Amino acid sequence: ISGAIDATNSGNDALTLAAGSAATSVTGVIGGGTSLETLTISGTGAVTLAGIGDGDTDGVVGATTVSGSSGTITLNGGTYKTTGTQSYTGNVKLNADTTFTTSDSDLTFSGSIVGLTSGRDVIVAIGTGDVLFSGAMTSFIGTVDVTAGAVTVNGGITNGAGSNVEITNSGLFTLGSSNIYTAGTFTQNGTGAVSLSASVTAVDNDMIFATDVTCLTPVTFWARTASITFSAGLDCGANQV
């Protein structure tokens, strides 16, 4: 589809694109002028999008579901802004610094997230909604800045020089079995607790945990020449730190 897609009446028009195993491409912003009711892109082929919504408009009022399970989901635009939930099934490639925004609704990534070129930032601002990163964030990823309710990172995070990781969680922040490795600072500054099953490294940069940290497995906290601060409790029990 060449060009933008808008609803006729704000919040009342649902859009479904079902291409099967073929590729789906939308070269313009979806819902940038008038919000859609829901957005469903289904299939196994590659998906390429230019953005959903803009700074002033939620592109979709209800649920947004994007599936490119056997291909790749390429996000060329830097804004993906909805009122309702967003779900991406398949590996995601970012061609710009990208911000995902909802109005206290959940955000789910089932695959990995990588940048197409160096240092693509991943910004998540979803209020009290929960975010799940099932796959790794690596390869040309820049700063990762997440503000959400519960934050679950199962595939780990690796970014490059000058890029930070900041987690502002009002619910539980869970790090699964894969490590976080940042060449910048690591900051957890939410009100929710922290549960770790993997290690956190901030190379020569400060590391800060604002709330209680529980280690479910042996983990390592490493900042080399910089400082590590636990502002609340650290409970690793019999697990070696």
Short mmCIF file of N, CA, C and O in Angstrom, two decimals, residues 114-219:
data_model
loop_
_atom_site.label_atom_id
_atom_site.label_comp_id
_atom_site.label_asym_id
_atom_site.label_seq_id
_atom_site.Cartn_x
_atom_site.Cartn_y
_atom_site.Cartn_z
N VAL A 114 16.43 -5.70 16.64
CA VAL A 114 17.76 -5.27 16.23
C VAL A 114 17.63 -3.98 15.44
O VAL A 114 16.56 -3.63 14.95
N GLY A 115 18.74 -3.25 15.32
CA GLY A 115 18.78 -2.07 14.48
C GLY A 115 19.29 -2.42 13.10
O GLY A 115 20.09 -3.33 12.93
N LEU A 116 18.80 -1.69 12.10
CA LEU A 116 19.31 -1.89 10.75
C LEU A 116 20.64 -1.19 10.55
O LEU A 116 21.46 -1.60 9.73
N THR A 117 20.86 -0.11 11.30
CA THR A 117 22.15 0.57 11.33
C THR A 117 22.46 0.91 12.78
O THR A 117 21.64 0.71 13.67
N SER A 118 23.61 1.43 13.01
CA SER A 118 24.13 1.56 14.37
C SER A 118 23.29 2.46 15.26
O SER A 118 22.82 3.52 14.85
N GLY A 119 23.12 2.02 16.52
CA GLY A 119 22.62 2.87 17.58
C GLY A 119 21.17 3.26 17.52
O GLY A 119 20.82 4.40 17.82
N ARG A 120 20.26 2.34 17.15
CA ARG A 120 18.84 2.64 17.12
C ARG A 120 18.26 2.54 18.53
O ARG A 120 18.27 1.48 19.15
N ASP A 121 17.72 3.66 19.02
CA ASP A 121 17.16 3.70 20.37
C ASP A 121 15.80 3.00 20.41
O ASP A 121 15.02 3.07 19.45
N VAL A 122 15.53 2.37 21.54
CA VAL A 122 14.23 1.75 21.80
C VAL A 122 13.62 2.45 23.01
O VAL A 122 14.12 2.32 24.13
N ILE A 123 12.56 3.20 22.76
CA ILE A 123 11.89 3.96 23.82
C ILE A 123 10.49 3.38 24.00
O ILE A 123 9.72 3.29 23.04
N VAL A 124 10.16 3.00 25.22
CA VAL A 124 8.84 2.47 25.54
C VAL A 124 8.22 3.36 26.61
O VAL A 124 8.80 3.56 27.68
N ALA A 125 7.04 3.91 26.30
CA ALA A 125 6.33 4.78 27.25
C ALA A 125 4.88 4.35 27.27
O ALA A 125 4.06 4.83 26.48
N ILE A 126 4.55 3.40 28.16
CA ILE A 126 3.21 2.82 28.14
C ILE A 126 2.51 2.93 29.49
O ILE A 126 1.58 2.17 29.80
N GLY A 127 2.92 3.89 30.31
CA GLY A 127 2.23 4.14 31.57
C GLY A 127 2.27 2.93 32.49
O GLY A 127 3.34 2.42 32.81
N THR A 128 1.10 2.46 32.89
CA THR A 128 1.01 1.30 33.77
C THR A 128 0.84 -0.01 33.00
O THR A 128 0.68 -1.07 33.61
N GLY A 129 0.86 0.05 31.68
CA GLY A 129 0.80 -1.18 30.89
C GLY A 129 2.06 -2.02 31.08
O GLY A 129 3.12 -1.50 31.44
N ASP A 130 1.93 -3.31 30.84
CA ASP A 130 3.06 -4.23 30.98
C ASP A 130 3.76 -4.44 29.65
O ASP A 130 3.12 -4.46 28.59
N VAL A 131 5.08 -4.63 29.68
CA VAL A 131 5.84 -4.89 28.46
C VAL A 131 6.59 -6.20 28.59
O VAL A 131 7.17 -6.50 29.64
N LEU A 132 6.56 -7.00 27.53
CA LEU A 132 7.28 -8.27 27.46
C LEU A 132 8.20 -8.25 26.25
O LEU A 132 7.75 -8.07 25.11
N PHE A 133 9.51 -8.42 26.51
CA PHE A 133 10.50 -8.62 25.45
C PHE A 133 10.91 -10.09 25.50
O PHE A 133 11.70 -10.49 26.37
N SER A 134 10.39 -10.89 24.59
CA SER A 134 10.69 -12.33 24.61
C SER A 134 12.06 -12.65 24.04
O SER A 134 12.72 -13.58 24.48
N GLY A 135 12.47 -11.89 23.02
CA GLY A 135 13.75 -12.15 22.37
C GLY A 135 14.81 -11.15 22.77
O GLY A 135 14.57 -10.23 23.57
N ALA A 136 15.98 -11.31 22.19
CA ALA A 136 17.12 -10.45 22.52
C ALA A 136 16.99 -9.08 21.87
O ALA A 136 16.47 -8.95 20.76
N MET A 137 17.49 -8.07 22.57
CA MET A 137 17.71 -6.76 21.98
C MET A 137 19.22 -6.62 21.79
O MET A 137 19.97 -6.50 22.76
N THR A 138 19.67 -6.65 20.55
CA THR A 138 21.11 -6.70 20.27
C THR A 138 21.35 -6.22 18.85
O THR A 138 20.41 -5.90 18.12
N SER A 139 22.59 -6.13 18.43
CA SER A 139 22.98 -5.74 17.07
C SER A 139 22.44 -4.37 16.69
O SER A 139 21.29 -4.23 16.24
N PHE A 140 23.26 -3.35 16.87
CA PHE A 140 22.94 -1.97 16.49
C PHE A 140 21.82 -1.37 17.33
O PHE A 140 21.08 -0.50 16.85
N ILE A 141 21.69 -1.79 18.57
CA ILE A 141 20.73 -1.18 19.49
C ILE A 141 21.44 -0.08 20.26
O ILE A 141 22.56 -0.24 20.75
N GLY A 142 20.76 1.07 20.39
CA GLY A 142 21.29 2.18 21.15
C GLY A 142 20.72 2.19 22.56
O GLY A 142 20.63 1.15 23.23
N THR A 143 20.30 3.35 23.02
CA THR A 143 19.72 3.47 24.35
C THR A 143 18.38 2.74 24.43
O THR A 143 17.56 2.82 23.51
N VAL A 144 18.18 2.05 25.54
CA VAL A 144 16.90 1.39 25.82
C VAL A 144 16.31 2.08 27.04
O VAL A 144 16.90 2.07 28.12
N ASP A 145 15.15 2.71 26.87
CA ASP A 145 14.51 3.48 27.93
C ASP A 145 13.06 3.02 28.04
O ASP A 145 12.26 3.25 27.13
N VAL A 146 12.72 2.35 29.13
CA VAL A 146 11.41 1.72 29.28
C VAL A 146 10.70 2.29 30.50
O VAL A 146 11.23 2.26 31.61
N THR A 147 9.49 2.80 30.28
CA THR A 147 8.60 3.21 31.36
C THR A 147 7.32 2.42 31.23
O THR A 147 6.59 2.55 30.23
N ALA A 148 7.03 1.57 32.23
CA ALA A 148 5.90 0.65 32.12
C ALA A 148 5.50 0.17 33.51
O ALA A 148 6.11 0.56 34.53
N GLY A 149 4.48 -0.70 33.55
CA GLY A 149 4.13 -1.39 34.77
C GLY A 149 5.12 -2.50 35.01
O GLY A 149 6.27 -2.27 35.38
N ALA A 150 4.70 -3.75 34.78
CA ALA A 150 5.63 -4.87 34.85
C ALA A 150 6.50 -4.88 33.59
O ALA A 150 6.01 -4.70 32.47
N VAL A 151 7.80 -5.11 33.78
CA VAL A 151 8.76 -5.16 32.67
C VAL A 151 9.43 -6.52 32.70
O VAL A 151 10.07 -6.88 33.69
N THR A 152 9.31 -7.28 31.60
CA THR A 152 9.93 -8.60 31.52
C THR A 152 10.88 -8.64 30.34
O THR A 152 10.48 -8.39 29.20
N VAL A 153 12.16 -8.91 30.62
CA VAL A 153 13.19 -8.99 29.59
C VAL A 153 13.73 -10.41 29.63
O VAL A 153 14.49 -10.78 30.53
N ASN A 154 13.33 -11.22 28.66
CA ASN A 154 13.74 -12.63 28.65
C ASN A 154 14.95 -12.91 27.78
O ASN A 154 15.66 -13.90 27.99
N GLY A 155 15.20 -12.06 26.78
CA GLY A 155 16.28 -12.33 25.84
C GLY A 155 17.53 -11.51 26.06
O GLY A 155 18.49 -11.62 25.29
N GLY A 156 17.53 -10.68 27.08
CA GLY A 156 18.70 -9.86 27.36
C GLY A 156 18.77 -8.61 26.51
O GLY A 156 17.99 -8.41 25.57
N ILE A 157 19.73 -7.75 26.85
CA ILE A 157 19.96 -6.49 26.14
C ILE A 157 21.46 -6.31 25.95
O ILE A 157 22.23 -6.47 26.90
N THR A 158 21.88 -5.96 24.74
CA THR A 158 23.27 -5.59 24.47
C THR A 158 23.26 -4.33 23.62
O THR A 158 22.65 -4.31 22.54
N ASN A 159 23.91 -3.28 24.09
CA ASN A 159 23.99 -2.07 23.28
C ASN A 159 25.42 -1.55 23.24
O ASN A 159 26.32 -2.10 23.87
N GLY A 160 25.60 -0.46 22.48
CA GLY A 160 26.96 -0.01 22.20
C GLY A 160 27.37 1.21 22.99
O GLY A 160 26.66 1.70 23.88
N ALA A 161 28.54 1.74 22.67
CA ALA A 161 29.14 2.86 23.38
C ALA A 161 28.23 4.08 23.38
O ALA A 161 27.60 4.41 22.37
N GLY A 162 28.14 4.74 24.54
CA GLY A 162 27.33 5.93 24.66
C GLY A 162 25.85 5.68 24.81
O GLY A 162 25.06 6.62 24.83
N SER A 163 25.45 4.42 24.90
CA SER A 163 24.04 4.06 25.00
C SER A 163 23.74 3.50 26.37
O SER A 163 24.49 2.67 26.90
N ASN A 164 22.64 3.92 26.96
CA ASN A 164 22.28 3.54 28.31
C ASN A 164 21.09 2.59 28.33
O ASN A 164 20.39 2.44 27.34
N VAL A 165 20.86 2.01 29.50
CA VAL A 165 19.65 1.23 29.75
C VAL A 165 18.98 1.82 30.98
O VAL A 165 19.60 1.93 32.04
N GLU A 166 17.71 2.21 30.85
CA GLU A 166 16.95 2.75 31.97
C GLU A 166 15.60 2.06 32.05
O GLU A 166 14.85 2.03 31.06
N ILE A 167 15.29 1.49 33.20
CA ILE A 167 14.03 0.79 33.43
C ILE A 167 13.27 1.52 34.54
O ILE A 167 13.74 1.58 35.68
N THR A 168 12.11 2.07 34.19
CA THR A 168 11.25 2.72 35.18
C THR A 168 9.99 1.86 35.30
O THR A 168 9.09 1.95 34.47
N ASN A 169 9.98 1.00 36.28
CA ASN A 169 8.94 -0.02 36.42
C ASN A 169 8.08 0.24 37.66
O ASN A 169 8.59 0.30 38.77
N SER A 170 6.76 0.35 37.46
CA SER A 170 5.85 0.44 38.60
C SER A 170 5.42 -0.94 39.07
O SER A 170 4.97 -1.09 40.21
N GLY A 171 5.56 -1.95 38.21
CA GLY A 171 5.36 -3.35 38.59
C GLY A 171 6.70 -4.05 38.70
O GLY A 171 7.76 -3.41 38.78
N LEU A 172 6.69 -5.37 38.70
CA LEU A 172 7.91 -6.15 38.84
C LEU A 172 8.76 -6.09 37.58
O LEU A 172 8.26 -6.28 36.47
N PHE A 173 10.06 -5.82 37.75
CA PHE A 173 11.03 -5.93 36.67
C PHE A 173 11.69 -7.29 36.75
O PHE A 173 12.37 -7.60 37.73
N THR A 174 11.47 -8.10 35.72
CA THR A 174 12.00 -9.47 35.68
C THR A 174 13.03 -9.59 34.57
O THR A 174 12.72 -9.32 33.40
N LEU A 175 14.25 -9.98 34.93
CA LEU A 175 15.27 -10.30 33.94
C LEU A 175 15.40 -11.80 33.90
O LEU A 175 15.74 -12.43 34.90
N GLY A 176 15.13 -12.40 32.73
CA GLY A 176 15.18 -13.84 32.57
C GLY A 176 16.60 -14.36 32.52
O GLY A 176 17.51 -13.80 33.13
N SER A 177 16.82 -15.40 31.74
CA SER A 177 18.09 -16.12 31.79
C SER A 177 19.20 -15.51 30.94
O SER A 177 20.31 -16.02 30.91
N SER A 178 18.92 -14.40 30.22
CA SER A 178 19.93 -13.76 29.38
C SER A 178 20.35 -12.42 29.96
O SER A 178 19.52 -11.67 30.51
N ASN A 179 21.62 -12.08 29.83
CA ASN A 179 22.22 -10.94 30.53
C ASN A 179 21.89 -9.60 29.90
O ASN A 179 21.53 -9.50 28.71
N ILE A 180 22.04 -8.55 30.70
CA ILE A 180 22.06 -7.17 30.21
C ILE A 180 23.51 -6.71 30.19
O ILE A 180 24.22 -6.79 31.19
N TYR A 181 23.94 -6.21 29.03
CA TYR A 181 25.31 -5.71 28.86
C TYR A 181 25.22 -4.36 28.18
O TYR A 181 24.83 -4.28 27.01
N THR A 182 25.53 -3.30 28.91
CA THR A 182 25.48 -1.97 28.32
C THR A 182 26.83 -1.29 28.44
O THR A 182 27.52 -1.43 29.45
N ALA A 183 27.18 -0.55 27.42
CA ALA A 183 28.41 0.23 27.44
C ALA A 183 28.19 1.58 28.11
O ALA A 183 29.14 2.36 28.27
N GLY A 184 26.92 1.86 28.51
CA GLY A 184 26.62 3.09 29.22
C GLY A 184 26.15 2.77 30.63
O GLY A 184 26.49 1.74 31.21
N THR A 185 25.36 3.68 31.20
CA THR A 185 24.83 3.46 32.54
C THR A 185 23.66 2.49 32.53
O THR A 185 22.95 2.36 31.53
N PHE A 186 23.47 1.83 33.67
CA PHE A 186 22.25 1.04 33.89
C PHE A 186 21.52 1.64 35.08
O PHE A 186 22.10 1.79 36.17
N THR A 187 20.24 2.00 34.88
CA THR A 187 19.46 2.61 35.94
C THR A 187 18.10 1.93 36.04
O THR A 187 17.36 1.88 35.06
N GLN A 188 17.80 1.40 37.22
CA GLN A 188 16.45 0.94 37.53
C GLN A 188 15.92 1.90 38.57
O GLN A 188 16.42 1.97 39.68
N ASN A 189 14.90 2.68 38.17
CA ASN A 189 14.45 3.74 39.06
C ASN A 189 12.95 3.76 39.26
O ASN A 189 12.37 4.79 39.61
N GLY A 190 12.29 2.64 39.04
CA GLY A 190 10.86 2.58 39.27
C GLY A 190 10.53 2.28 40.72
O GLY A 190 11.41 2.20 41.59
N THR A 191 9.24 2.10 40.99
CA THR A 191 8.79 1.77 42.34
C THR A 191 8.59 0.27 42.53
O THR A 191 8.42 -0.19 43.65
N GLY A 192 8.60 -0.49 41.43
CA GLY A 192 8.42 -1.94 41.51
C GLY A 192 9.71 -2.64 41.88
O GLY A 192 10.81 -2.10 41.69
N ALA A 193 9.58 -3.86 42.38
CA ALA A 193 10.75 -4.65 42.77
C ALA A 193 11.45 -5.23 41.55
O ALA A 193 10.98 -5.10 40.41
N VAL A 194 12.60 -5.89 41.81
CA VAL A 194 13.44 -6.44 40.75
C VAL A 194 13.70 -7.92 41.02
O VAL A 194 14.07 -8.29 42.14
N SER A 195 13.54 -8.75 40.00
CA SER A 195 13.82 -10.18 40.10
C SER A 195 14.80 -10.56 38.99
O SER A 195 14.50 -10.38 37.80
N LEU A 196 15.98 -11.07 39.37
CA LEU A 196 17.05 -11.33 38.41
C LEU A 196 17.38 -12.81 38.33
O LEU A 196 17.60 -13.46 39.34
N SER A 197 17.44 -13.32 37.09
CA SER A 197 17.96 -14.66 36.82
C SER A 197 19.16 -14.61 35.89
O SER A 197 19.56 -15.62 35.33
N ALA A 198 19.71 -13.42 35.70
CA ALA A 198 20.89 -13.23 34.85
C ALA A 198 21.66 -12.02 35.36
O ALA A 198 21.21 -11.30 36.25
N SER A 199 22.82 -11.78 34.76
CA SER A 199 23.75 -10.76 35.25
C SER A 199 23.54 -9.42 34.55
O SER A 199 22.95 -9.34 33.47
N VAL A 200 24.06 -8.36 35.19
CA VAL A 200 23.96 -7.01 34.65
C VAL A 200 25.36 -6.40 34.61
O VAL A 200 26.07 -6.38 35.63
N THR A 201 25.76 -5.89 33.44
CA THR A 201 27.07 -5.26 33.26
C THR A 201 26.89 -3.87 32.70
O THR A 201 26.14 -3.66 31.74
N ALA A 202 27.57 -2.90 33.30
CA ALA A 202 27.64 -1.53 32.78
C ALA A 202 29.13 -1.17 32.75
O ALA A 202 29.72 -0.85 33.78
N VAL A 203 29.73 -1.21 31.58
CA VAL A 203 31.19 -1.12 31.47
C VAL A 203 31.67 0.30 31.80
O VAL A 203 31.39 1.25 31.06
N ASP A 204 32.37 0.43 32.92
CA ASP A 204 32.93 1.71 33.35
C ASP A 204 31.87 2.80 33.50
O ASP A 204 32.15 4.00 33.35
N ASN A 205 30.64 2.40 33.81
CA ASN A 205 29.55 3.34 34.02
C ASN A 205 28.74 2.90 35.23
O ASN A 205 28.67 1.71 35.56
N ASP A 206 28.10 3.86 35.87
CA ASP A 206 27.38 3.57 37.11
C ASP A 206 26.18 2.66 36.89
O ASP A 206 25.53 2.70 35.84
N MET A 207 25.90 1.88 37.93
CA MET A 207 24.76 0.99 37.95
C MET A 207 23.95 1.29 39.21
O MET A 207 24.50 1.33 40.31
N ILE A 208 22.64 1.52 39.03
CA ILE A 208 21.79 1.90 40.16
C ILE A 208 20.52 1.06 40.17
O ILE A 208 19.83 0.96 39.15
N PHE A 209 20.22 0.49 41.33
CA PHE A 209 18.93 -0.18 41.57
C PHE A 209 18.22 0.60 42.67
O PHE A 209 18.73 0.72 43.79
N ALA A 210 17.02 1.10 42.37
CA ALA A 210 16.31 1.94 43.33
C ALA A 210 15.47 1.14 44.32
O ALA A 210 15.15 1.64 45.40
N THR A 211 15.09 -0.09 43.96
CA THR A 211 14.17 -0.86 44.79
C THR A 211 14.76 -2.23 45.12
O THR A 211 15.86 -2.57 44.67
N ASP A 212 14.03 -3.02 45.88
CA ASP A 212 14.52 -4.32 46.33
C ASP A 212 14.87 -5.23 45.15
O ASP A 212 14.10 -5.36 44.20
N VAL A 213 16.03 -5.88 45.26
CA VAL A 213 16.52 -6.79 44.23
C VAL A 213 16.59 -8.20 44.81
O VAL A 213 17.20 -8.42 45.86
N THR A 214 15.99 -9.15 44.09
CA THR A 214 16.06 -10.56 44.46
C THR A 214 16.75 -11.33 43.35
O THR A 214 16.41 -11.18 42.17
N CYS A 215 17.75 -12.14 43.72
CA CYS A 215 18.46 -12.99 42.75
C CYS A 215 17.88 -14.41 42.82
O CYS A 215 17.92 -15.02 43.88
N LEU A 216 17.39 -14.90 41.70
CA LEU A 216 16.84 -16.25 41.66
C LEU A 216 17.89 -17.28 41.30
O LEU A 216 17.68 -18.49 41.51
N THR A 217 19.00 -16.83 40.73
CA THR A 217 20.13 -17.69 40.37
C THR A 217 21.40 -16.93 40.71
O THR A 217 21.36 -15.72 41.00
N PRO A 218 22.57 -17.56 40.67
CA PRO A 218 23.82 -16.81 40.83
C PRO A 218 23.97 -15.76 39.72
O PRO A 218 23.80 -16.07 38.54
N VAL A 219 24.24 -14.53 40.10
CA VAL A 219 24.35 -13.44 39.13
C VAL A 219 25.61 -12.63 39.40
O VAL A 219 26.21 -12.71 40.49
#
